[in-house]
Amino acid sequence: METILIIDDDDQLRQSFEKLLKEEGYAVTSAASGETGLDVLKKVMPDLVILDIRLPGMNGLETFKTIHQIEPKLPTIIMTAFGTTETAIEATKLGAFDYILKPFEIPDMLSVIKQALEAGRFMRSPVAMNGVPEKGLGEAIIGHSKSMQHVYKAIGRVAGSDATVLIRGESGTGKELVARAIYQHSLRSKKPFLVINCVAIPENLLESELFGYEKGAFTGAAHRRMGKIEQANNGTVLLDEIGDMPFSIQAKILRLLQEKSVERLGGREIIPVDVRMIAATNRDLEKALHESRFREDLYYRLKVVTIWLPPLREREKDIPLLTEYFISKFSKGIGIENPGISDEAKKMISEYPWPGNVRELANTIQKTLIFNRGAPIGPDDIAQTLGEKRINDETASVEDNQIFKQFIQKRLASYADGNVFEICMDDFAKMIIREALNMSHGNRSRAAKILGLSRPTLHSKIEKYGITLSTSVK
Ligand SMILES: Nc1ncnc2c1ncn2[C@@H]1O[C@H](COP(=O)(O)OP(=O)(O)OP(=O)(O)O)[C@@H](O)[C@H]1O
Ligand SMILES: [Mg+2]
């Protein structure tokens, strides 16, 4: 469980915040002043600090500076009121993760918290190359194949420089993992590492997220806001899925790479920034170039240092290593003994083409371990997990499924003036829950995991729909 430390002198805010974050599944400790906050921090090293900028005694900025000295990789979110935004910006320039204006909307705060915790994990969890994770902590890039040896060499060659790196490869080949390894082994490893996913951020927000804006730059820009690039100053930025970046923003990225400066939206000031850029994509950039979706100048600027990640099917030798690695890693995660795997199952895994690459292999192993409940993994178990996936792929489009269609048509016809939508949804919910319980042999925790529901939510749905199973339900 991740621990969050809240430092704020407002008792009410602290209490309601504590309640909210506990409900979200975080462990929370809090302090009413900078001094006590630092004491708490030294005792329980949290994963994130949320710090008010206006504090009695030692002020927020001073408190932040001390926290940053103690643990430079500990993400800190600054809370600020309208009048103290400039101080919050200053703290961010000094390395705070981000700042948020009071009063804030809870979903906004939760989203920043999630991002900050992820950034903290990325910065602190070491990525070992070509071996086992150090002291069982962190992650490792696994693979002995020739093509992976090239990747390790390339990482070693580029990590120590400030060169822009382009990482290419199919989906699930480990591009993000490699970006993190480069960061971990770079001279900037103590500075921020920020991942910006160009697809995850809506197109109309991406530009202001990246570059920030001045007050009045557009409707709703009530105050100045720093962009992510400025926030990551002195550090490293991973522009993930850069092949999907809108054309208009590509020009600004090129300018950033060439001139090492940004301009906030609606601003005239040229702000120098020093960031090391890593870009990643699974797109066919040459095709995008040809179709005028990707700028030629940016393409040539980025491709100077390219690391290609091979698809898994082209490095068959690595598949058994990865399989063993994931079995051991996920067994620990689920809290079971390593159940082992038979040679036939290994063979089957080695012969499968893995179109989703390492991510697909990892997911397959994880799912099989959950279903197997600690029994050794045999070929049938793998076949079942892979088979289920194939069936899922075939019925991926519910609209095309005739049986579904007929079922819905019948319902619509027979409940012409009732709340047919609710009734259909309830029927579906019942079916899905019953199937998940069957799959997990009645184990509710496992069924909840499969469904992506919390256990209490699943429990209340079972009660609501009066679901019973022929097998005994644990
Ligand atoms: N060589 C490897 N050794 C160990 N784990 C790996 C390796 N390659 C990938 N993984 C794991 O597989 C998963 C997918 O990797 P990652 O997210 O880096 O892929 P990606 O190339 O960025 O995919 P996408 O293009 O879909 O974003 C992650 O959980 C990662 O830790
Ligand atoms: Mg990725």
mmCIF file of N, CA, C and O in Angstrom, residues 345-416:
data_model
loop_
_atom_site.group_PDB
_atom_site.id
_atom_site.type_symbol
_atom_site.label_atom_id
_atom_site.label_comp_id
_atom_site.label_asym_id
_atom_site.label_seq_id
_atom_site.Cartn_x
_atom_site.Cartn_y
_atom_site.Cartn_z
ATOM 1 N N ALA A 345 4.646 -27.340 -21.523
ATOM 2 C CA ALA A 345 4.025 -26.008 -21.478
ATOM 3 C C ALA A 345 5.015 -24.963 -21.991
ATOM 4 O O ALA A 345 4.654 -24.050 -22.737
ATOM 5 N N LYS A 346 6.288 -25.148 -21.602
ATOM 6 C CA LYS A 346 7.323 -24.206 -22.058
ATOM 7 C C LYS A 346 7.443 -24.249 -23.577
ATOM 8 O O LYS A 346 7.607 -23.216 -24.226
ATOM 9 N N LYS A 347 7.366 -25.470 -24.107
ATOM 10 C CA LYS A 347 7.496 -25.640 -25.546
ATOM 11 C C LYS A 347 6.343 -24.915 -26.255
ATOM 12 O O LYS A 347 6.547 -24.204 -27.240
ATOM 13 N N MET A 348 5.162 -25.116 -25.711
ATOM 14 C CA MET A 348 3.993 -24.490 -26.308
ATOM 15 C C MET A 348 4.143 -22.961 -26.317
ATOM 16 O O MET A 348 3.863 -22.291 -27.313
ATOM 17 N N ILE A 349 4.654 -22.439 -25.208
ATOM 18 C CA ILE A 349 4.844 -20.986 -25.104
ATOM 19 C C ILE A 349 5.875 -20.511 -26.135
ATOM 20 O O ILE A 349 5.703 -19.482 -26.776
ATOM 21 N N SER A 350 6.943 -21.323 -26.302
ATOM 22 C CA SER A 350 8.001 -20.923 -27.242
ATOM 23 C C SER A 350 7.519 -20.931 -28.675
ATOM 24 O O SER A 350 8.032 -20.198 -29.515
ATOM 25 N N GLU A 351 6.536 -21.780 -28.961
ATOM 26 C CA GLU A 351 6.082 -21.890 -30.352
ATOM 27 C C GLU A 351 4.982 -20.904 -30.718
ATOM 28 O O GLU A 351 4.665 -20.719 -31.878
ATOM 29 N N TYR A 352 4.420 -20.282 -29.704
ATOM 30 C CA TYR A 352 3.324 -19.327 -29.969
ATOM 31 C C TYR A 352 3.918 -18.026 -30.535
ATOM 32 O O TYR A 352 5.004 -17.615 -30.130
ATOM 33 N N PRO A 353 3.229 -17.358 -31.494
ATOM 34 C CA PRO A 353 3.848 -16.184 -32.141
ATOM 35 C C PRO A 353 3.824 -14.879 -31.329
ATOM 36 O O PRO A 353 4.486 -13.918 -31.689
ATOM 37 N N TRP A 354 3.094 -14.798 -30.262
ATOM 38 C CA TRP A 354 3.046 -13.620 -29.388
ATOM 39 C C TRP A 354 2.901 -12.285 -30.135
ATOM 40 O O TRP A 354 3.794 -11.439 -30.059
ATOM 41 N N PRO A 355 1.774 -12.107 -30.809
ATOM 42 C CA PRO A 355 1.580 -10.841 -31.518
ATOM 43 C C PRO A 355 1.582 -9.627 -30.569
ATOM 44 O O PRO A 355 1.925 -8.523 -30.982
ATOM 45 N N GLY A 356 1.231 -9.852 -29.311
ATOM 46 C CA GLY A 356 1.245 -8.734 -28.346
ATOM 47 C C GLY A 356 2.561 -8.648 -27.589
ATOM 48 O O GLY A 356 2.674 -7.927 -26.594
ATOM 49 N N ASN A 357 3.544 -9.437 -28.028
ATOM 50 C CA ASN A 357 4.908 -9.396 -27.485
ATOM 51 C C ASN A 357 4.997 -9.649 -25.978
ATOM 52 O O ASN A 357 4.199 -10.405 -25.457
ATOM 53 N N VAL A 358 5.984 -9.012 -25.326
ATOM 54 C CA VAL A 358 6.250 -9.360 -23.927
ATOM 55 C C VAL A 358 5.032 -9.078 -23.036
ATOM 56 O O VAL A 358 4.738 -9.826 -22.106
ATOM 57 N N ARG A 359 4.291 -8.015 -23.356
ATOM 58 C CA ARG A 359 3.123 -7.703 -22.530
ATOM 59 C C ARG A 359 2.118 -8.859 -22.571
ATOM 60 O O ARG A 359 1.581 -9.255 -21.550
ATOM 61 N N GLU A 360 1.919 -9.426 -23.755
ATOM 62 C CA GLU A 360 0.965 -10.525 -23.895
ATOM 63 C C GLU A 360 1.454 -11.761 -23.139
ATOM 64 O O GLU A 360 0.677 -12.440 -22.466
ATOM 65 N N LEU A 361 2.757 -12.023 -23.228
ATOM 66 C CA LEU A 361 3.309 -13.160 -22.493
ATOM 67 C C LEU A 361 3.115 -12.957 -20.987
ATOM 68 O O LEU A 361 2.673 -13.863 -20.271
ATOM 69 N N ALA A 362 3.428 -11.750 -20.522
ATOM 70 C CA ALA A 362 3.283 -11.457 -19.092
ATOM 71 C C ALA A 362 1.828 -11.650 -18.661
ATOM 72 O O ALA A 362 1.562 -12.303 -17.642
ATOM 73 N N ASN A 363 0.895 -11.134 -19.437
ATOM 74 C CA ASN A 363 -0.521 -11.265 -19.076
ATOM 75 C C ASN A 363 -0.972 -12.718 -19.065
ATOM 76 O O ASN A 363 -1.736 -13.135 -18.197
ATOM 77 N N THR A 364 -0.479 -13.489 -20.044
ATOM 78 C CA THR A 364 -0.864 -14.898 -20.127
ATOM 79 C C THR A 364 -0.386 -15.658 -18.886
ATOM 80 O O THR A 364 -1.122 -16.429 -18.286
ATOM 81 N N ILE A 365 0.862 -15.394 -18.505
ATOM 82 C CA ILE A 365 1.405 -16.083 -17.325
ATOM 83 C C ILE A 365 0.617 -15.679 -16.079
ATOM 84 O O ILE A 365 0.227 -16.513 -15.266
ATOM 85 N N GLN A 366 0.353 -14.406 -15.954
ATOM 86 C CA GLN A 366 -0.344 -13.931 -14.762
ATOM 87 C C GLN A 366 -1.734 -14.572 -14.652
ATOM 88 O O GLN A 366 -2.118 -15.069 -13.595
ATOM 89 N N LYS A 367 -2.435 -14.600 -15.771
ATOM 90 C CA LYS A 367 -3.787 -15.152 -15.776
ATOM 91 C C LYS A 367 -3.761 -16.649 -15.456
ATOM 92 O O LYS A 367 -4.552 -17.143 -14.662
ATOM 93 N N THR A 368 -2.803 -17.362 -16.066
ATOM 94 C CA THR A 368 -2.718 -18.803 -15.824
ATOM 95 C C THR A 368 -2.440 -19.080 -14.350
ATOM 96 O O THR A 368 -3.037 -19.974 -13.754
ATOM 97 N N LEU A 369 -1.554 -18.289 -13.748
ATOM 98 C CA LEU A 369 -1.234 -18.488 -12.332
ATOM 99 C C LEU A 369 -2.472 -18.293 -11.466
ATOM 100 O O LEU A 369 -2.702 -19.048 -10.516
ATOM 101 N N ILE A 370 -3.280 -17.301 -11.799
ATOM 102 C CA ILE A 370 -4.482 -17.031 -11.009
ATOM 103 C C ILE A 370 -5.462 -18.204 -11.103
ATOM 104 O O ILE A 370 -5.975 -18.688 -10.105
ATOM 105 N N PHE A 371 -5.651 -18.706 -12.325
ATOM 106 C CA PHE A 371 -6.604 -19.810 -12.493
ATOM 107 C C PHE A 371 -6.095 -21.112 -11.910
ATOM 108 O O PHE A 371 -6.853 -21.953 -11.482
ATOM 109 N N ASN A 372 -4.772 -21.280 -11.937
ATOM 110 C CA ASN A 372 -4.200 -22.561 -11.527
ATOM 111 C C ASN A 372 -4.161 -22.771 -10.030
ATOM 112 O O ASN A 372 -3.905 -23.871 -9.575
ATOM 113 N N ARG A 373 -4.345 -21.748 -9.288
ATOM 114 C CA ARG A 373 -4.376 -21.806 -7.818
ATOM 115 C C ARG A 373 -3.216 -22.610 -7.248
ATOM 116 O O ARG A 373 -3.410 -23.516 -6.446
ATOM 117 N N GLY A 374 -2.018 -22.310 -7.719
ATOM 118 C CA GLY A 374 -0.829 -22.903 -7.113
ATOM 119 C C GLY A 374 -0.402 -24.239 -7.703
ATOM 120 O O GLY A 374 0.645 -24.770 -7.340
ATOM 121 N N ALA A 375 -1.192 -24.825 -8.614
ATOM 122 C CA ALA A 375 -0.786 -26.099 -9.227
ATOM 123 C C ALA A 375 0.243 -25.829 -10.321
ATOM 124 O O ALA A 375 0.228 -24.755 -10.924
ATOM 125 N N PRO A 376 1.165 -26.779 -10.572
ATOM 126 C CA PRO A 376 2.172 -26.571 -11.618
ATOM 127 C C PRO A 376 1.508 -26.286 -12.973
ATOM 128 O O PRO A 376 0.437 -26.823 -13.256
ATOM 129 N N ILE A 377 2.163 -25.464 -13.768
ATOM 130 C CA ILE A 377 1.562 -25.073 -15.047
ATOM 131 C C ILE A 377 1.855 -26.112 -16.120
ATOM 132 O O ILE A 377 3.009 -26.440 -16.387
ATOM 133 N N GLY A 378 0.808 -26.655 -16.705
ATOM 134 C CA GLY A 378 0.955 -27.639 -17.778
ATOM 135 C C GLY A 378 0.493 -27.051 -19.097
ATOM 136 O O GLY A 378 -0.038 -25.932 -19.122
ATOM 137 N N PRO A 379 0.679 -27.816 -20.192
ATOM 138 C CA PRO A 379 0.296 -27.284 -21.506
ATOM 139 C C PRO A 379 -1.202 -26.958 -21.611
ATOM 140 O O PRO A 379 -1.579 -25.987 -22.259
ATOM 141 N N ASP A 380 -2.045 -27.767 -20.932
ATOM 142 C CA ASP A 380 -3.482 -27.508 -21.012
ATOM 143 C C ASP A 380 -3.847 -26.146 -20.429
ATOM 144 O O ASP A 380 -4.740 -25.468 -20.933
ATOM 145 N N ASP A 381 -3.149 -25.783 -19.351
ATOM 146 C CA ASP A 381 -3.463 -24.494 -18.709
ATOM 147 C C ASP A 381 -3.143 -23.338 -19.649
ATOM 148 O O ASP A 381 -3.911 -22.389 -19.773
ATOM 149 N N ILE A 382 -1.972 -23.454 -20.295
ATOM 150 C CA ILE A 382 -1.586 -22.399 -21.233
ATOM 151 C C ILE A 382 -2.559 -22.382 -22.408
ATOM 152 O O ILE A 382 -3.041 -21.323 -22.828
ATOM 153 N N ALA A 383 -2.888 -23.601 -22.897
ATOM 154 C CA ALA A 383 -3.817 -23.684 -24.030
ATOM 155 C C ALA A 383 -5.137 -23.034 -23.661
ATOM 156 O O ALA A 383 -5.738 -22.323 -24.463
ATOM 157 N N GLN A 384 -5.560 -23.262 -22.421
ATOM 158 C CA GLN A 384 -6.842 -22.686 -22.005
ATOM 159 C C GLN A 384 -6.783 -21.152 -21.992
ATOM 160 O O GLN A 384 -7.655 -20.483 -22.537
ATOM 161 N N THR A 385 -5.721 -20.620 -21.379
ATOM 162 C CA THR A 385 -5.609 -19.154 -21.338
ATOM 163 C C THR A 385 -5.526 -18.578 -22.745
ATOM 164 O O THR A 385 -6.205 -17.608 -23.066
ATOM 165 N N LEU A 386 -4.709 -19.211 -23.584
ATOM 166 C CA LEU A 386 -4.579 -18.693 -24.953
ATOM 167 C C LEU A 386 -5.879 -18.888 -25.732
ATOM 168 O O LEU A 386 -6.284 -18.022 -26.492
ATOM 169 N N GLY A 387 -6.533 -20.038 -25.507
ATOM 170 C CA GLY A 387 -7.786 -20.337 -26.193
ATOM 171 C C GLY A 387 -8.852 -19.336 -25.829
ATOM 172 O O GLY A 387 -9.533 -18.790 -26.692
ATOM 173 N N GLU A 388 -8.955 -19.034 -24.536
ATOM 174 C CA GLU A 388 -9.947 -18.050 -24.097
ATOM 175 C C GLU A 388 -9.725 -16.728 -24.782
ATOM 176 O O GLU A 388 -10.650 -16.042 -25.172
ATOM 177 N N LYS A 389 -8.443 -16.400 -24.923
ATOM 178 C CA LYS A 389 -8.129 -15.110 -25.540
ATOM 179 C C LYS A 389 -8.590 -15.114 -27.005
ATOM 180 O O LYS A 389 -9.139 -14.140 -27.487
ATOM 181 N N ARG A 390 -8.370 -16.276 -27.659
ATOM 182 C CA ARG A 390 -8.768 -16.336 -29.061
ATOM 183 C C ARG A 390 -10.281 -16.210 -29.193
ATOM 184 O O ARG A 390 -10.780 -15.508 -30.043
ATOM 185 N N ILE A 391 -10.998 -16.887 -28.282
ATOM 186 C CA ILE A 391 -12.465 -16.786 -28.338
ATOM 187 C C ILE A 391 -12.858 -15.327 -28.108
ATOM 188 O O ILE A 391 -13.682 -14.768 -28.815
ATOM 189 N N ASN A 392 -12.193 -14.706 -27.138
ATOM 190 C CA ASN A 392 -12.505 -13.302 -26.867
ATOM 191 C C ASN A 392 -12.265 -12.444 -28.094
ATOM 192 O O ASN A 392 -13.042 -11.555 -28.407
ATOM 193 N N ASP A 393 -11.158 -12.726 -28.793
ATOM 194 C CA ASP A 393 -10.849 -11.932 -29.979
ATOM 195 C C ASP A 393 -11.949 -12.099 -31.028
ATOM 196 O O ASP A 393 -12.362 -11.161 -31.663
ATOM 197 N N GLU A 394 -12.413 -13.369 -31.162
ATOM 198 C CA GLU A 394 -13.419 -13.626 -32.187
ATOM 199 C C GLU A 394 -14.740 -12.939 -31.892
ATOM 200 O O GLU A 394 -15.462 -12.532 -32.793
ATOM 201 N N THR A 395 -15.058 -12.830 -30.602
ATOM 202 C CA THR A 395 -16.340 -12.207 -30.272
ATOM 203 C C THR A 395 -16.129 -10.775 -29.805
ATOM 204 O O THR A 395 -16.937 -10.208 -29.111
ATOM 205 N N ALA A 396 -14.965 -10.226 -30.206
ATOM 206 C CA ALA A 396 -14.627 -8.888 -29.716
ATOM 207 C C ALA A 396 -15.726 -7.880 -30.034
ATOM 208 O O ALA A 396 -16.029 -7.015 -29.238
ATOM 209 N N SER A 397 -16.343 -8.017 -31.194
ATOM 210 C CA SER A 397 -17.383 -7.077 -31.526
ATOM 211 C C SER A 397 -18.747 -7.679 -31.198
ATOM 212 O O SER A 397 -19.237 -8.547 -31.890
ATOM 213 N N VAL A 398 -19.321 -7.204 -30.087
ATOM 214 C CA VAL A 398 -20.597 -7.737 -29.623
ATOM 215 C C VAL A 398 -21.678 -7.497 -30.679
ATOM 216 O O VAL A 398 -22.560 -8.313 -30.897
ATOM 217 N N GLU A 399 -21.556 -6.354 -31.367
ATOM 218 C CA GLU A 399 -22.584 -6.006 -32.363
ATOM 219 C C GLU A 399 -22.694 -7.068 -33.455
ATOM 220 O O GLU A 399 -23.743 -7.258 -34.048
ATOM 221 N N ASP A 400 -21.569 -7.746 -33.734
ATOM 222 C CA ASP A 400 -21.586 -8.714 -34.824
ATOM 223 C C ASP A 400 -22.094 -10.082 -34.385
ATOM 224 O O ASP A 400 -22.242 -10.986 -35.182
ATOM 225 N N ASN A 401 -22.305 -10.248 -33.086
ATOM 226 C CA ASN A 401 -22.643 -11.580 -32.602
ATOM 227 C C ASN A 401 -24.142 -11.837 -32.707
ATOM 228 O O ASN A 401 -24.961 -11.178 -32.076
ATOM 229 N N GLN A 402 -24.474 -12.847 -33.521
ATOM 230 C CA GLN A 402 -25.887 -13.122 -33.827
ATOM 231 C C GLN A 402 -26.683 -13.514 -32.586
ATOM 232 O O GLN A 402 -27.825 -13.107 -32.413
ATOM 233 N N ILE A 403 -26.069 -14.323 -31.722
ATOM 234 C CA ILE A 403 -26.807 -14.790 -30.543
ATOM 235 C C ILE A 403 -27.178 -13.603 -29.645
ATOM 236 O O ILE A 403 -28.296 -13.472 -29.173
ATOM 237 N N PHE A 404 -26.191 -12.708 -29.464
ATOM 238 C CA PHE A 404 -26.442 -11.495 -28.682
ATOM 239 C C PHE A 404 -27.581 -10.686 -29.304
ATOM 240 O O PHE A 404 -28.486 -10.224 -28.628
ATOM 241 N N LYS A 405 -27.476 -10.538 -30.613
ATOM 242 C CA LYS A 405 -28.460 -9.738 -31.342
ATOM 243 C C LYS A 405 -29.870 -10.279 -31.120
ATOM 244 O O LYS A 405 -30.788 -9.539 -30.784
ATOM 245 N N GLN A 406 -29.993 -11.601 -31.276
ATOM 246 C CA GLN A 406 -31.316 -12.218 -31.125
ATOM 247 C C GLN A 406 -31.847 -12.039 -29.708
ATOM 248 O O GLN A 406 -33.010 -11.726 -29.495
ATOM 249 N N PHE A 407 -30.955 -12.218 -28.754
ATOM 250 C CA PHE A 407 -31.330 -12.065 -27.341
ATOM 251 C C PHE A 407 -31.892 -10.661 -27.100
ATOM 252 O O PHE A 407 -32.956 -10.479 -26.521
ATOM 253 N N ILE A 408 -31.180 -9.668 -27.614
ATOM 254 C CA ILE A 408 -31.605 -8.282 -27.395
ATOM 255 C C ILE A 408 -32.928 -7.992 -28.122
ATOM 256 O O ILE A 408 -33.839 -7.390 -27.552
ATOM 257 N N GLN A 409 -33.011 -8.487 -29.351
ATOM 258 C CA GLN A 409 -34.249 -8.245 -30.111
ATOM 259 C C GLN A 409 -35.467 -8.833 -29.392
ATOM 260 O O GLN A 409 -36.516 -8.201 -29.297
ATOM 261 N N LYS A 410 -35.295 -10.034 -28.865
ATOM 262 C CA LYS A 410 -36.396 -10.687 -28.141
ATOM 263 C C LYS A 410 -36.810 -9.831 -26.949
ATOM 264 O O LYS A 410 -37.981 -9.597 -26.709
ATOM 265 N N ARG A 411 -35.787 -9.381 -26.204
ATOM 266 C CA ARG A 411 -36.090 -8.559 -25.024
ATOM 267 C C ARG A 411 -36.825 -7.282 -25.408
ATOM 268 O O ARG A 411 -37.799 -6.894 -24.796
ATOM 269 N N LEU A 412 -36.328 -6.636 -26.431
ATOM 270 C CA LEU A 412 -36.931 -5.364 -26.855
ATOM 271 C C LEU A 412 -38.386 -5.580 -27.258
ATOM 272 O O LEU A 412 -39.247 -4.752 -26.978
ATOM 273 N N ALA A 413 -38.653 -6.710 -27.888
ATOM 274 C CA ALA A 413 -40.014 -6.981 -28.354
ATOM 275 C C ALA A 413 -40.950 -7.291 -27.183
ATOM 276 O O ALA A 413 -42.093 -6.863 -27.160
ATOM 277 N N SER A 414 -40.429 -8.005 -26.183
ATOM 278 C CA SER A 414 -41.339 -8.450 -25.128
ATOM 279 C C SER A 414 -41.556 -7.404 -24.021
ATOM 280 O O SER A 414 -42.506 -7.485 -23.274
ATOM 281 N N TYR A 415 -40.659 -6.441 -23.905
ATOM 282 C CA TYR A 415 -40.856 -5.421 -22.874
ATOM 283 C C TYR A 415 -41.089 -4.060 -23.528
ATOM 284 O O TYR A 415 -40.431 -3.083 -23.198
ATOM 285 N N ALA A 416 -41.997 -4.032 -24.462
ATOM 286 C CA ALA A 416 -42.128 -2.829 -25.286
ATOM 287 C C ALA A 416 -42.286 -1.528 -24.492
ATOM 288 O O ALA A 416 -41.722 -0.520 -24.869
#
